[in-house]
Short mmCIF file of C-alpha atoms in Angstrom, two decimals:
data_model
loop_
_atom_site.label_atom_id
_atom_site.label_comp_id
_atom_site.label_asym_id
_atom_site.label_seq_id
_atom_site.Cartn_x
_atom_site.Cartn_y
_atom_site.Cartn_z
CA MET A 1 0.00 0.00 0.00
CA GLY A 2 1.41 3.39 -1.02
CA ARG A 3 1.86 6.42 1.19
CA GLY A 4 -1.21 8.08 -0.31
CA SER A 5 -3.33 5.02 0.35
CA LEU A 6 -2.11 4.86 3.95
CA MET A 7 -3.08 8.49 4.50
CA VAL A 8 -6.53 7.89 3.03
CA ALA A 9 -6.99 4.85 5.27
CA ALA A 10 -5.90 6.80 8.35
CA VAL A 11 -8.27 9.65 7.56
CA SER A 12 -11.08 7.16 7.05
CA VAL A 13 -10.44 5.64 10.48
CA LEU A 14 -10.42 9.08 12.12
CA LEU A 15 -13.67 10.06 10.42
CA ALA A 16 -15.30 6.78 11.42
CA THR A 17 -14.14 7.24 15.02
CA ALA A 18 -15.46 10.79 15.10
CA ALA A 19 -18.82 9.71 13.69
CA SER A 20 -19.04 6.90 16.22
CA ALA A 21 -18.28 9.32 19.07
CA GLN A 22 -21.00 11.70 17.88
CA ASN A 23 -23.57 8.90 17.90
CA TYR A 24 -22.44 7.55 21.29
CA PRO A 25 -24.00 5.56 22.81
CA ASP A 26 -26.08 3.55 20.34
CA HIS A 27 -26.09 0.24 22.25
CA PRO A 28 -25.75 -0.94 25.89
CA VAL A 29 -22.75 0.01 28.00
CA THR A 30 -21.09 -2.55 30.28
CA VAL A 31 -19.55 -1.53 33.59
CA VAL A 32 -17.12 -4.19 34.76
CA VAL A 33 -16.83 -4.60 38.54
CA PRO A 34 -13.61 -6.53 39.24
CA PHE A 35 -15.05 -8.19 42.35
CA ALA A 36 -17.77 -10.68 43.22
CA ALA A 37 -21.45 -9.77 43.16
CA GLY A 38 -22.85 -8.58 46.46
CA GLY A 39 -19.72 -6.72 47.56
CA PRO A 40 -19.42 -2.98 48.23
CA THR A 41 -17.99 -2.00 44.83
CA ASP A 42 -20.75 -3.99 43.16
CA THR A 43 -23.30 -2.09 45.29
CA VAL A 44 -21.88 1.27 44.21
CA ALA A 45 -21.93 0.25 40.54
CA ARG A 46 -25.54 -0.90 40.65
CA LEU A 47 -26.65 2.27 42.44
CA ILE A 48 -25.38 4.51 39.65
CA ALA A 49 -26.24 2.18 36.75
CA GLU A 50 -29.96 2.99 36.67
CA PRO A 51 -29.68 6.81 36.61
CA MET A 52 -26.79 6.58 34.12
CA THR A 53 -29.05 4.45 31.93
CA ALA A 54 -31.67 7.18 31.98
CA SER A 55 -29.09 9.86 31.20
CA LEU A 56 -27.37 8.00 28.36
CA GLY A 57 -30.52 6.57 26.82
CA GLN A 58 -28.92 3.12 26.68
CA GLN A 59 -28.88 0.32 29.22
CA VAL A 60 -25.90 0.36 31.60
CA VAL A 61 -25.20 -3.25 32.54
CA VAL A 62 -23.05 -4.28 35.51
CA GLU A 63 -20.86 -7.35 35.00
CA ASN A 64 -18.82 -8.96 37.76
CA VAL A 65 -15.37 -10.20 36.73
CA GLY A 66 -13.78 -11.10 40.04
CA GLY A 67 -10.43 -12.61 40.97
CA ALA A 68 -6.83 -11.65 41.75
CA GLY A 69 -7.77 -8.67 43.92
CA GLY A 70 -9.43 -6.88 41.01
CA LYS A 71 -6.65 -7.50 38.49
CA LEU A 72 -8.63 -9.77 36.16
CA GLY A 73 -11.54 -7.39 35.66
CA ALA A 74 -9.26 -4.38 35.27
CA ALA A 75 -7.13 -6.21 32.69
CA ARG A 76 -10.23 -7.02 30.68
CA VAL A 77 -11.21 -3.36 30.45
CA ALA A 78 -7.63 -2.28 29.74
CA LYS A 79 -7.67 -4.54 26.67
CA ALA A 80 -11.19 -3.62 25.52
CA GLU A 81 -11.99 -1.48 22.50
CA PRO A 82 -11.64 2.19 23.49
CA ASP A 83 -15.15 3.06 22.36
CA GLY A 84 -16.90 3.77 25.67
CA TYR A 85 -18.90 0.56 25.76
CA THR A 86 -16.72 -1.29 28.29
CA LEU A 87 -15.99 0.59 31.51
CA LEU A 88 -14.38 -0.20 34.85
CA LEU A 89 -15.61 0.73 38.31
CA HIS A 90 -12.71 0.17 40.68
CA HIS A 91 -11.76 1.32 44.15
CA ILE A 92 -8.51 2.15 45.95
CA GLY A 93 -7.08 -1.13 44.62
CA GLN A 94 -6.53 0.58 41.27
CA ALA A 95 -3.73 2.53 42.98
CA THR A 96 -2.34 -0.18 45.24
CA SER A 97 -2.10 -2.81 42.48
CA VAL A 98 0.96 -0.96 41.15
CA SER A 99 2.89 -2.06 44.26
CA LEU A 100 1.06 -5.27 45.17
CA TYR A 101 1.72 -6.92 41.80
CA ARG A 102 5.26 -7.20 40.55
CA LYS A 103 3.94 -8.44 37.21
CA LEU A 104 0.90 -6.40 36.26
CA PRO A 105 -0.36 -6.75 32.66
CA TYR A 106 -1.29 -3.04 32.49
CA LYS A 107 -0.26 0.27 34.07
CA PRO A 108 -3.18 1.77 36.02
CA GLY A 109 -1.97 5.32 35.39
CA GLU A 110 -1.66 4.76 31.64
CA ALA A 111 -4.04 1.99 30.55
CA PHE A 112 -7.23 3.84 31.40
CA ALA A 113 -9.00 7.07 30.59
CA PRO A 114 -10.37 8.43 33.89
CA VAL A 115 -14.05 9.38 33.82
CA GLY A 116 -14.65 10.57 37.38
CA LEU A 117 -14.69 9.80 41.08
CA VAL A 118 -17.90 8.32 42.47
CA THR A 119 -17.75 8.15 46.25
CA ASP A 120 -15.44 7.93 49.26
CA VAL A 121 -16.58 5.06 51.48
CA PRO A 122 -15.62 4.74 55.16
CA MET A 123 -14.68 1.30 56.43
CA THR A 124 -15.85 -0.50 59.53
CA LEU A 125 -14.20 -3.03 61.79
CA VAL A 126 -16.75 -5.80 62.29
CA ALA A 127 -16.98 -9.32 63.72
CA ARG A 128 -19.31 -12.28 63.88
CA ALA A 129 -22.32 -11.49 66.06
CA ASP A 130 -21.20 -13.70 68.97
CA PHE A 131 -17.55 -12.60 69.04
CA PRO A 132 -16.71 -12.07 72.75
CA PRO A 133 -15.31 -8.47 72.84
CA ASN A 134 -17.94 -5.75 73.12
CA SER A 135 -15.82 -2.62 72.64
CA VAL A 136 -12.68 -1.53 70.82
CA ALA A 137 -10.67 -1.64 74.05
CA GLU A 138 -11.85 -5.19 74.76
CA LEU A 139 -11.19 -6.15 71.15
CA ILE A 140 -7.59 -4.91 71.22
CA GLU A 141 -6.93 -6.81 74.44
CA TYR A 142 -8.61 -9.95 73.10
CA LEU A 143 -6.68 -9.91 69.80
CA LYS A 144 -3.34 -9.54 71.51
CA ALA A 145 -4.14 -12.41 73.90
CA ASN A 146 -5.66 -14.73 71.27
CA LYS A 147 -3.84 -13.84 68.06
CA ASP A 148 -3.25 -17.47 67.11
CA GLN A 149 -6.95 -18.33 67.35
CA VAL A 150 -8.51 -15.29 65.62
CA THR A 151 -9.28 -15.39 61.89
CA LEU A 152 -9.35 -12.16 59.87
CA ALA A 153 -11.29 -12.39 56.61
CA ASN A 154 -10.65 -10.31 53.50
CA ALA A 155 -11.85 -10.20 49.90
CA GLY A 156 -8.48 -11.28 48.50
CA ILE A 157 -5.00 -9.80 48.32
CA GLY A 158 -5.18 -6.25 47.06
CA SER A 159 -8.79 -5.74 48.10
CA ALA A 160 -9.82 -2.84 50.34
CA SER A 161 -10.56 -5.24 53.17
CA HIS A 162 -7.08 -6.76 52.82
CA LEU A 163 -5.40 -3.33 52.92
CA CYS A 164 -7.41 -2.25 55.95
CA GLY A 165 -6.68 -5.53 57.72
CA MET A 166 -2.98 -5.16 56.97
CA LEU A 167 -2.98 -1.69 58.53
CA LEU A 168 -4.91 -3.02 61.53
CA MET A 169 -2.36 -5.75 62.23
CA ASP A 170 0.43 -3.21 61.80
CA ALA A 171 -1.24 -0.77 64.22
CA LEU A 172 -1.72 -3.54 66.79
CA ASP A 173 1.71 -5.02 66.12
CA THR A 174 -0.18 -8.30 66.22
CA PRO A 175 -0.27 -10.81 63.32
CA LEU A 176 -3.56 -12.65 62.82
CA THR A 177 -4.53 -15.61 60.66
CA THR A 178 -5.92 -14.09 57.48
CA VAL A 179 -8.51 -15.87 55.35
CA PRO A 180 -8.75 -14.54 51.77
CA TYR A 181 -11.97 -14.92 49.77
CA LYS A 182 -12.88 -14.33 46.15
CA GLY A 183 -14.81 -11.19 46.96
CA THR A 184 -16.37 -9.41 49.91
CA GLY A 185 -19.77 -11.02 49.37
CA PRO A 186 -18.55 -14.56 50.18
CA ALA A 187 -16.45 -13.20 53.08
CA MET A 188 -19.48 -11.46 54.57
CA THR A 189 -21.57 -14.62 54.20
CA ASP A 190 -19.04 -16.61 56.22
CA LEU A 191 -18.68 -13.84 58.80
CA MET A 192 -22.44 -13.86 59.37
CA GLY A 193 -22.33 -17.64 59.52
CA GLY A 194 -19.59 -17.61 62.16
CA GLN A 195 -16.98 -19.35 60.00
CA VAL A 196 -14.55 -16.43 60.48
CA ASP A 197 -14.15 -13.96 63.33
CA LEU A 198 -13.25 -10.52 62.10
CA MET A 199 -13.23 -8.34 59.00
CA CYS A 200 -12.55 -4.76 57.97
CA ASP A 201 -15.02 -3.74 55.28
CA GLN A 202 -16.76 -0.79 53.66
CA THR A 203 -19.93 0.68 55.13
CA THR A 204 -21.73 -0.06 51.86
CA ASN A 205 -21.40 -3.74 52.72
CA THR A 206 -21.71 -3.63 56.52
CA SER A 207 -24.22 -0.96 57.55
CA GLY A 208 -27.32 -3.08 56.96
CA GLN A 209 -25.78 -6.14 58.60
CA ILE A 210 -24.72 -4.13 61.68
CA LYS A 211 -28.15 -2.54 62.05
CA SER A 212 -29.89 -5.91 61.75
CA GLY A 213 -27.61 -7.50 64.35
CA LYS A 214 -26.24 -10.07 61.94
CA ILE A 215 -22.71 -8.92 62.68
CA LYS A 216 -21.07 -6.88 65.46
CA GLY A 217 -19.71 -3.42 64.67
CA TYR A 218 -16.78 -1.98 66.63
CA ALA A 219 -15.63 1.22 64.93
CA VAL A 220 -15.29 3.20 61.72
CA THR A 221 -11.96 3.98 60.08
CA THR A 222 -12.54 7.68 59.41
CA LYS A 223 -11.37 10.62 61.51
CA THR A 224 -14.98 11.60 62.21
CA PRO A 225 -18.01 9.41 63.06
CA VAL A 226 -20.30 8.18 60.30
CA PRO A 227 -23.84 9.68 60.62
CA SER A 228 -25.58 6.46 59.60
CA LEU A 229 -23.71 4.50 62.29
CA PRO A 230 -23.70 6.97 65.22
CA GLU A 231 -23.18 4.22 67.78
CA LEU A 232 -19.73 3.35 66.40
CA PRO A 233 -16.68 5.35 67.53
CA THR A 234 -13.71 6.00 65.28
CA LEU A 235 -10.70 3.71 65.68
CA ASP A 236 -8.62 6.86 65.97
CA SER A 237 -10.49 7.92 69.12
CA ALA A 238 -11.07 4.47 70.58
CA GLY A 239 -7.55 3.17 70.96
CA LEU A 240 -5.67 3.31 67.65
CA PRO A 241 -4.57 6.94 67.15
CA GLY A 242 -3.94 7.93 63.56
CA PHE A 243 -5.80 4.96 62.07
CA GLU A 244 -7.63 6.21 58.98
CA VAL A 245 -8.72 4.44 55.79
CA ALA A 246 -11.36 5.56 53.28
CA VAL A 247 -12.07 3.71 50.07
CA TRP A 248 -12.60 5.86 46.99
CA HIS A 249 -14.26 4.54 43.86
CA GLY A 250 -13.66 5.74 40.32
CA LEU A 251 -15.08 5.08 36.86
CA TYR A 252 -12.68 4.44 33.98
CA ALA A 253 -12.74 3.77 30.24
CA PRO A 254 -9.90 2.17 28.27
CA ALA A 255 -7.07 4.51 27.28
CA GLY A 256 -7.66 5.98 23.84
CA THR A 257 -11.39 6.44 24.32
CA PRO A 258 -12.40 9.62 22.41
CA PRO A 259 -12.55 12.68 24.70
CA GLN A 260 -16.09 13.40 23.55
CA VAL A 261 -17.19 9.96 24.74
CA VAL A 262 -15.36 10.34 28.06
CA GLU A 263 -17.07 13.68 28.67
CA THR A 264 -20.47 12.18 27.80
CA LEU A 265 -19.84 9.48 30.39
CA ALA A 266 -18.62 12.02 32.96
CA GLY A 267 -21.75 14.08 32.43
CA ALA A 268 -23.95 11.02 32.91
CA LEU A 269 -22.00 10.15 36.06
CA ARG A 270 -22.50 13.64 37.53
CA THR A 271 -26.21 13.46 36.74
CA ALA A 272 -26.44 10.08 38.47
CA LEU A 273 -24.61 11.30 41.57
CA ALA A 274 -27.02 14.23 41.86
CA ASP A 275 -30.06 11.92 41.76
CA PRO A 276 -31.98 12.21 45.08
CA LYS A 277 -32.54 8.45 45.21
CA VAL A 278 -28.81 7.80 44.81
CA ILE A 279 -27.95 10.36 47.50
CA GLU A 280 -30.50 8.81 49.87
CA ARG A 281 -29.32 5.26 49.24
CA PHE A 282 -25.68 6.22 49.65
CA ALA A 283 -26.53 7.88 52.97
CA ASP A 284 -28.19 4.67 54.14
CA LEU A 285 -24.93 2.89 53.40
CA GLY A 286 -22.80 5.35 55.34
CA THR A 287 -21.38 7.35 52.45
CA GLN A 288 -22.27 10.07 49.96
CA PRO A 289 -21.58 10.88 46.30
CA VAL A 290 -18.58 13.08 45.60
CA ALA A 291 -19.16 16.73 44.71
CA ALA A 292 -19.66 17.46 41.01
CA GLU A 293 -16.16 18.94 40.63
CA ARG A 294 -14.65 15.62 41.70
CA ALA A 295 -16.71 13.55 39.27
CA THR A 296 -14.40 14.58 36.44
CA PRO A 297 -11.54 12.97 34.51
CA ALA A 298 -8.98 15.42 35.91
CA ALA A 299 -10.02 14.87 39.52
CA LEU A 300 -9.90 11.07 39.22
CA ASP A 301 -6.52 11.19 37.49
CA ALA A 302 -5.10 13.37 40.29
CA GLN A 303 -6.56 11.05 42.95
CA LEU A 304 -5.11 7.95 41.30
CA GLN A 305 -1.62 9.41 40.97
CA ALA A 306 -1.63 10.69 44.57
CA GLU A 307 -2.79 7.35 45.97
CA ILE A 308 -0.19 5.40 44.00
CA GLY A 309 2.45 7.54 45.68
CA LYS A 310 0.86 7.17 49.12
CA TRP A 311 0.53 3.37 49.18
CA GLN A 312 3.72 2.33 47.40
CA PRO A 313 6.09 2.86 50.36
CA ILE A 314 3.60 1.27 52.80
CA ILE A 315 3.23 -1.91 50.74
CA GLU A 316 6.92 -2.15 49.94
CA ALA A 317 7.81 -1.77 53.63
CA ALA A 318 5.38 -4.55 54.53
CA GLY A 319 6.82 -6.80 51.84
CA VAL A 320 3.35 -8.10 50.96
CA TYR A 321 2.85 -9.00 47.31
CA ALA A 322 0.03 -10.66 45.40
CA ASP A 323 2.34 -12.53 43.01
#
């Protein structure tokens, strides 16, 4: 093929891409959640899917692709066509995977086009309903005295619950037997069933279970109390000064997605986060949507880069890797 033919072909591709972007979306959009159904990230995705469907005029479908602490689902989106029809809703693990995996098949800061932040979710320290300690002080004493008998569940290496649990053991200077699951949903099921003792998990997955008495809540991981769980103190004030973990969630498209498509998605996201039903449901779960200025590509990109820098020295110092 001659140079002229190559130029014609390239122009044709650009024109086709531009036309496709102008008509976006003309069929359903899939949001990949890289964790099991029933977990907190899955809950966040399903809460925004309906109002985004209304805004985009096409069905927004949530698909769970769990495994490897979120790596499998993220890799799928990284390799997808950059046309706006395959998206990723990921949490803080998008930043920590850079350090947790020594062989990562994509670069989180380069393989995705940020769409916008969704929400910052507090975490809670919870236990099976019949776990003996009844306060944070009693819990700390119990864990130190029974560290070989206590099991600490998480949703897999690299998950938010794993990171929070790792910080908890570091703060207590007390190693516990960790039990990884393929997602927070299965971990919560076993916690409620009494098969494991303790877990650190997001309010989106624990608030309802705490309120119903199916599990025991000890504290939240934020600097200030969570309005929907007023009975729980902060770990910072109840015996572990400086302990703070919040889990942010962001929406991404594959790198190379046309800017016009990314902005269409960002606009739909902002509309969804302003929906009164979404705000009310988030509040029930102990969180709230981010402000409109944070539901933007620039804000998510800044958050991702900052968090990569924050967690890298912590993970490297711990020497904990997922591969």
